[in-house]
Amino acid sequence: MKKIVVLFSGNGTNLENIAKKLHKKHLLITKAITNNPHAKGIERAKRLGIEVEIIDHKKFTSREEFDKALIEVIKKEAPNLIVLAGFMRILTPLFIKTFPTTINIHPSLLPLFKGANALERSFKSPMKVAGVTVHWVEEELDGGEIIDQACLYKKGLKFEEFKEKIHELEYELYPKVILEILQKE
Ligand code: GRF
């Protein structure tokens, strides 16, 4: 079975969704790694039998040093693909060079609303459609090549409804794209 490593920082619902749909059925999540010792996703992952490793970025003097520790841990797993799921650290060129097969999911129709608070900015924009994007991770934040997208009509939605629908799109799209990439490998 192909192997993936998932990186997360917070709630971990995408990690949970990927684990429920794919782990041990279509692939192995050999490890989930978080930079945040208080991430809610830690419990979610453990409940599903996924091994979690905490690499607290605050213990490192620079982004590069943190990435070196991350690289060391990931190399041992020898994953076919690295999946960012709500991972809130900007990765250095060293990481990207070491692992060019890293993907991310972003809650907007890129190239619109790159960076932080994309969900809120997408909601507040005058646009009538919104969506989610899966892309390769490259040096520019949320600027890597787009792999796939899904969209919705947002006119009339309240923020909470909007947020829920965006997450539903993520839960459909991300596992599908992960499998597509692994099948092509
Ligand atoms: C998702 O909306 C994802 O698009 C963004 O961060 C959020 C993570 O949510 N990159 P969760 O931690 O998976 O619940």
mmCIF file of C-alpha atoms and ligand atoms in Angstrom:
data_model
loop_
_atom_site.group_PDB
_atom_site.id
_atom_site.type_symbol
_atom_site.label_atom_id
_atom_site.label_comp_id
_atom_site.label_asym_id
_atom_site.label_seq_id
_atom_site.Cartn_x
_atom_site.Cartn_y
_atom_site.Cartn_z
ATOM 1 C CA MET A 1 0.000 0.000 0.000
ATOM 2 C CA LYS A 2 1.139 3.537 -0.721
ATOM 3 C CA LYS A 3 2.120 5.629 2.282
ATOM 4 C CA ILE A 4 1.309 9.201 3.220
ATOM 5 C CA VAL A 5 2.263 11.514 6.062
ATOM 6 C CA VAL A 6 -0.219 14.201 7.121
ATOM 7 C CA LEU A 7 0.834 17.520 8.686
ATOM 8 C CA PHE A 8 -1.711 19.514 10.710
ATOM 9 C CA SER A 9 -1.848 22.319 13.275
ATOM 10 C CA GLY A 10 -5.366 22.562 14.625
ATOM 11 C CA ASN A 11 -8.763 20.968 14.549
ATOM 12 C CA GLY A 12 -7.743 18.127 12.263
ATOM 13 C CA THR A 13 -11.108 17.436 10.647
ATOM 14 C CA ASN A 14 -9.518 16.959 7.234
ATOM 15 C CA LEU A 15 -7.038 14.525 8.743
ATOM 16 C CA GLU A 16 -9.923 12.675 10.400
ATOM 17 C CA ASN A 17 -11.860 12.558 7.138
ATOM 18 C CA ILE A 18 -8.882 11.276 5.150
ATOM 19 C CA ALA A 19 -8.184 8.673 7.839
ATOM 20 C CA LYS A 20 -11.795 7.442 7.929
ATOM 21 C CA LYS A 21 -12.104 7.201 4.168
ATOM 22 C CA LEU A 22 -8.675 5.986 3.132
ATOM 23 C CA HIS A 23 -6.505 4.676 5.972
ATOM 24 C CA LYS A 24 -5.870 0.934 5.737
ATOM 25 C CA LYS A 25 -8.360 0.710 2.845
ATOM 26 C CA HIS A 26 -6.543 2.522 0.061
ATOM 27 C CA LEU A 27 -3.325 3.775 1.690
ATOM 28 C CA LEU A 28 -1.510 3.978 4.995
ATOM 29 C CA ILE A 29 -1.161 7.162 7.013
ATOM 30 C CA THR A 30 2.098 6.085 8.584
ATOM 31 C CA LYS A 31 2.312 9.196 10.710
ATOM 32 C CA ALA A 32 0.519 12.461 11.432
ATOM 33 C CA ILE A 33 2.758 15.302 12.531
ATOM 34 C CA THR A 34 1.741 18.501 14.267
ATOM 35 C CA ASN A 35 3.683 21.595 15.265
ATOM 36 C CA ASN A 36 1.073 22.387 17.934
ATOM 37 C CA PRO A 37 1.071 20.350 21.164
ATOM 38 C CA HIS A 38 -2.490 21.565 21.853
ATOM 39 C CA ALA A 39 -3.976 20.696 18.457
ATOM 40 C CA LYS A 40 -7.426 19.125 18.711
ATOM 41 C CA GLY A 41 -6.489 16.881 15.817
ATOM 42 C CA ILE A 42 -4.109 14.902 18.052
ATOM 43 C CA GLU A 43 -7.007 13.173 19.818
ATOM 44 C CA ARG A 44 -8.951 12.696 16.574
ATOM 45 C CA ALA A 45 -5.969 10.965 14.991
ATOM 46 C CA LYS A 46 -5.196 8.779 18.004
ATOM 47 C CA ARG A 47 -8.827 7.646 18.192
ATOM 48 C CA LEU A 48 -8.430 6.375 14.654
ATOM 49 C CA GLY A 49 -5.225 4.538 15.436
ATOM 50 C CA ILE A 50 -2.941 6.985 13.658
ATOM 51 C CA GLU A 51 0.459 7.559 15.186
ATOM 52 C CA VAL A 52 1.001 11.234 16.028
ATOM 53 C CA GLU A 53 4.310 12.997 16.477
ATOM 54 C CA ILE A 54 4.519 16.491 17.966
ATOM 55 C CA ILE A 55 7.347 18.713 16.743
ATOM 56 C CA ASP A 56 6.773 21.985 18.568
ATOM 57 C CA HIS A 57 8.044 24.796 16.333
ATOM 58 C CA LYS A 58 8.543 27.040 19.389
ATOM 59 C CA LYS A 59 11.462 24.871 20.448
ATOM 60 C CA PHE A 60 13.466 25.801 17.357
ATOM 61 C CA THR A 61 15.456 28.953 16.708
ATOM 62 C CA SER A 62 14.467 29.334 13.051
ATOM 63 C CA ARG A 63 12.087 28.042 10.395
ATOM 64 C CA GLU A 64 14.965 26.195 8.800
ATOM 65 C CA GLU A 65 15.885 24.367 12.025
ATOM 66 C CA PHE A 66 12.251 23.360 12.507
ATOM 67 C CA ASP A 67 12.064 22.128 8.924
ATOM 68 C CA LYS A 68 15.255 20.090 9.385
ATOM 69 C CA ALA A 69 13.643 18.256 12.308
ATOM 70 C CA LEU A 70 10.489 17.756 10.251
ATOM 71 C CA ILE A 71 12.499 16.416 7.309
ATOM 72 C CA GLU A 72 14.330 13.938 9.504
ATOM 73 C CA VAL A 73 11.092 12.496 10.876
ATOM 74 C CA ILE A 74 9.364 12.367 7.490
ATOM 75 C CA LYS A 75 12.348 10.733 5.744
ATOM 76 C CA LYS A 76 12.072 7.743 8.072
ATOM 77 C CA GLU A 77 8.517 7.175 6.853
ATOM 78 C CA ALA A 78 9.529 7.285 3.182
ATOM 79 C CA PRO A 79 6.053 8.465 2.155
ATOM 80 C CA ASN A 80 4.802 8.550 -1.432
ATOM 81 C CA LEU A 81 3.035 11.826 -0.700
ATOM 82 C CA ILE A 82 2.987 14.485 2.029
ATOM 83 C CA VAL A 83 -0.424 15.950 2.750
ATOM 84 C CA LEU A 84 -0.850 19.301 4.488
ATOM 85 C CA ALA A 85 -4.213 19.524 6.215
ATOM 86 C CA GLY A 86 -4.542 22.800 8.074
ATOM 87 C CA PHE A 87 -0.786 23.018 8.647
ATOM 88 C CA MET A 88 -0.160 26.600 9.678
ATOM 89 C CA ARG A 89 3.602 26.889 9.205
ATOM 90 C CA ILE A 90 5.249 28.256 6.082
ATOM 91 C CA LEU A 91 7.667 25.651 4.775
ATOM 92 C CA THR A 92 11.183 26.664 3.742
ATOM 93 C CA PRO A 93 12.726 26.054 0.291
ATOM 94 C CA LEU A 94 14.803 23.296 1.948
ATOM 95 C CA PHE A 95 11.647 21.354 2.790
ATOM 96 C CA ILE A 96 10.140 21.896 -0.645
ATOM 97 C CA LYS A 97 13.336 20.776 -2.382
ATOM 98 C CA THR A 98 13.533 17.682 -0.181
ATOM 99 C CA PHE A 99 9.871 16.747 -0.661
ATOM 100 C CA PRO A 100 8.541 18.081 -3.970
ATOM 101 C CA THR A 101 5.518 15.801 -3.673
ATOM 102 C CA THR A 102 3.718 17.816 -1.028
ATOM 103 C CA ILE A 103 0.129 18.996 -1.452
ATOM 104 C CA ASN A 104 -2.102 21.427 0.422
ATOM 105 C CA ILE A 105 -5.789 22.233 0.591
ATOM 106 C CA HIS A 106 -6.858 25.866 0.740
ATOM 107 C CA PRO A 107 -10.390 27.116 1.452
ATOM 108 C CA SER A 108 -10.738 29.430 -1.544
ATOM 109 C CA LEU A 109 -10.712 29.369 -5.302
ATOM 110 C CA LEU A 110 -7.027 30.090 -5.783
ATOM 111 C CA PRO A 111 -5.406 32.260 -7.005
ATOM 112 C CA LEU A 112 -7.968 34.322 -5.091
ATOM 113 C CA PHE A 113 -7.571 34.803 -1.331
ATOM 114 C CA LYS A 114 -4.134 33.370 -0.778
ATOM 115 C CA GLY A 115 -2.831 33.271 2.799
ATOM 116 C CA ALA A 116 -4.521 33.618 6.181
ATOM 117 C CA ASN A 117 -8.255 34.036 6.820
ATOM 118 C CA ALA A 118 -9.112 32.925 3.303
ATOM 119 C CA LEU A 119 -12.503 31.584 4.379
ATOM 120 C CA GLU A 120 -13.566 34.891 5.919
ATOM 121 C CA ARG A 121 -12.217 36.937 3.024
ATOM 122 C CA SER A 122 -13.872 34.714 0.473
ATOM 123 C CA PHE A 123 -17.169 34.983 2.369
ATOM 124 C CA LYS A 124 -17.017 38.775 2.593
ATOM 125 C CA SER A 125 -16.075 39.285 -1.042
ATOM 126 C CA PRO A 126 -18.754 40.431 -3.490
ATOM 127 C CA MET A 127 -18.320 37.212 -5.475
ATOM 128 C CA LYS A 128 -21.313 34.880 -5.703
ATOM 129 C CA VAL A 129 -19.267 31.713 -5.930
ATOM 130 C CA ALA A 130 -16.548 30.316 -3.666
ATOM 131 C CA GLY A 131 -14.708 27.056 -3.278
ATOM 132 C CA VAL A 132 -11.654 25.051 -2.327
ATOM 133 C CA THR A 133 -8.363 24.255 -4.043
ATOM 134 C CA VAL A 134 -5.842 21.441 -3.797
ATOM 135 C CA HIS A 135 -2.405 22.494 -5.033
ATOM 136 C CA TRP A 136 1.231 21.426 -5.044
ATOM 137 C CA VAL A 137 3.267 23.176 -2.378
ATOM 138 C CA GLU A 138 5.792 25.532 -3.908
ATOM 139 C CA GLU A 139 7.775 28.416 -2.501
ATOM 140 C CA GLU A 140 5.110 31.072 -2.941
ATOM 141 C CA LEU A 141 2.472 30.684 -0.222
ATOM 142 C CA ASP A 142 -0.627 29.068 -1.754
ATOM 143 C CA GLY A 143 0.964 29.743 -5.134
ATOM 144 C CA GLY A 144 1.824 26.229 -6.325
ATOM 145 C CA GLU A 145 0.303 24.572 -9.359
ATOM 146 C CA ILE A 146 -3.414 23.915 -8.955
ATOM 147 C CA ILE A 147 -4.328 20.214 -9.036
ATOM 148 C CA ASP A 148 -8.086 20.414 -8.609
ATOM 149 C CA GLN A 149 -10.888 22.623 -7.317
ATOM 150 C CA ALA A 150 -14.512 22.409 -6.228
ATOM 151 C CA CYS A 151 -16.919 25.313 -5.996
ATOM 152 C CA LEU A 152 -20.290 26.370 -4.615
ATOM 153 C CA TYR A 153 -22.845 29.111 -5.098
ATOM 154 C CA LYS A 154 -22.673 31.242 -1.997
ATOM 155 C CA LYS A 155 -25.362 33.871 -2.532
ATOM 156 C CA GLY A 156 -27.652 34.155 0.502
ATOM 157 C CA LEU A 157 -25.643 31.864 2.789
ATOM 158 C CA LYS A 158 -24.898 32.843 6.388
ATOM 159 C CA PHE A 159 -21.247 32.513 7.452
ATOM 160 C CA GLU A 160 -21.769 29.328 9.476
ATOM 161 C CA GLU A 161 -23.602 27.646 6.584
ATOM 162 C CA PHE A 162 -20.919 28.802 4.205
ATOM 163 C CA LYS A 163 -18.161 27.423 6.410
ATOM 164 C CA GLU A 164 -19.899 24.082 6.721
ATOM 165 C CA LYS A 165 -20.384 23.801 2.967
ATOM 166 C CA ILE A 166 -16.754 24.694 2.316
ATOM 167 C CA HIS A 167 -15.645 21.963 4.707
ATOM 168 C CA GLU A 168 -17.968 19.484 2.981
ATOM 169 C CA LEU A 169 -16.294 20.341 -0.324
ATOM 170 C CA GLU A 170 -12.895 19.777 1.278
ATOM 171 C CA TYR A 171 -13.954 16.399 2.642
ATOM 172 C CA GLU A 172 -15.070 15.304 -0.846
ATOM 173 C CA LEU A 173 -12.202 16.748 -2.829
ATOM 174 C CA TYR A 174 -9.098 16.011 -0.767
ATOM 175 C CA PRO A 175 -9.374 12.188 -0.504
ATOM 176 C CA LYS A 176 -10.272 12.007 -4.198
ATOM 177 C CA VAL A 177 -7.204 14.013 -5.251
ATOM 178 C CA ILE A 178 -4.900 12.059 -2.920
ATOM 179 C CA LEU A 179 -6.002 8.777 -4.508
ATOM 180 C CA GLU A 180 -5.670 10.167 -8.018
ATOM 181 C CA ILE A 181 -2.094 11.273 -7.340
ATOM 182 C CA LEU A 182 -1.109 7.961 -5.754
ATOM 183 C CA GLN A 183 -2.607 5.974 -8.613
ATOM 184 C CA LYS A 184 -0.568 7.942 -11.153
ATOM 185 C CA GLU A 185 2.702 7.380 -9.261
HETATM 186 C C1 GRF B 1 -9.174 23.846 6.224
HETATM 187 O O1 GRF B 1 -10.222 24.730 5.942
HETATM 188 C C2 GRF B 1 -8.108 23.931 5.162
HETATM 189 O O2 GRF B 1 -8.587 24.322 3.934
HETATM 190 C C3 GRF B 1 -7.188 24.990 5.695
HETATM 191 O O3 GRF B 1 -7.199 24.817 7.092
HETATM 192 C C4 GRF B 1 -8.433 24.239 7.487
HETATM 193 C C5 GRF B 1 -8.104 23.064 8.353
HETATM 194 O O4 GRF B 1 -9.219 22.532 9.010
HETATM 195 N N1 GRF B 1 -5.883 24.878 5.096
HETATM 196 P P1 GRF B 1 -9.077 21.182 9.820
HETATM 197 O O5 GRF B 1 -7.942 21.380 10.829
HETATM 198 O O6 GRF B 1 -8.771 20.089 8.862
HETATM 199 O O7 GRF B 1 -10.374 20.982 10.537
#
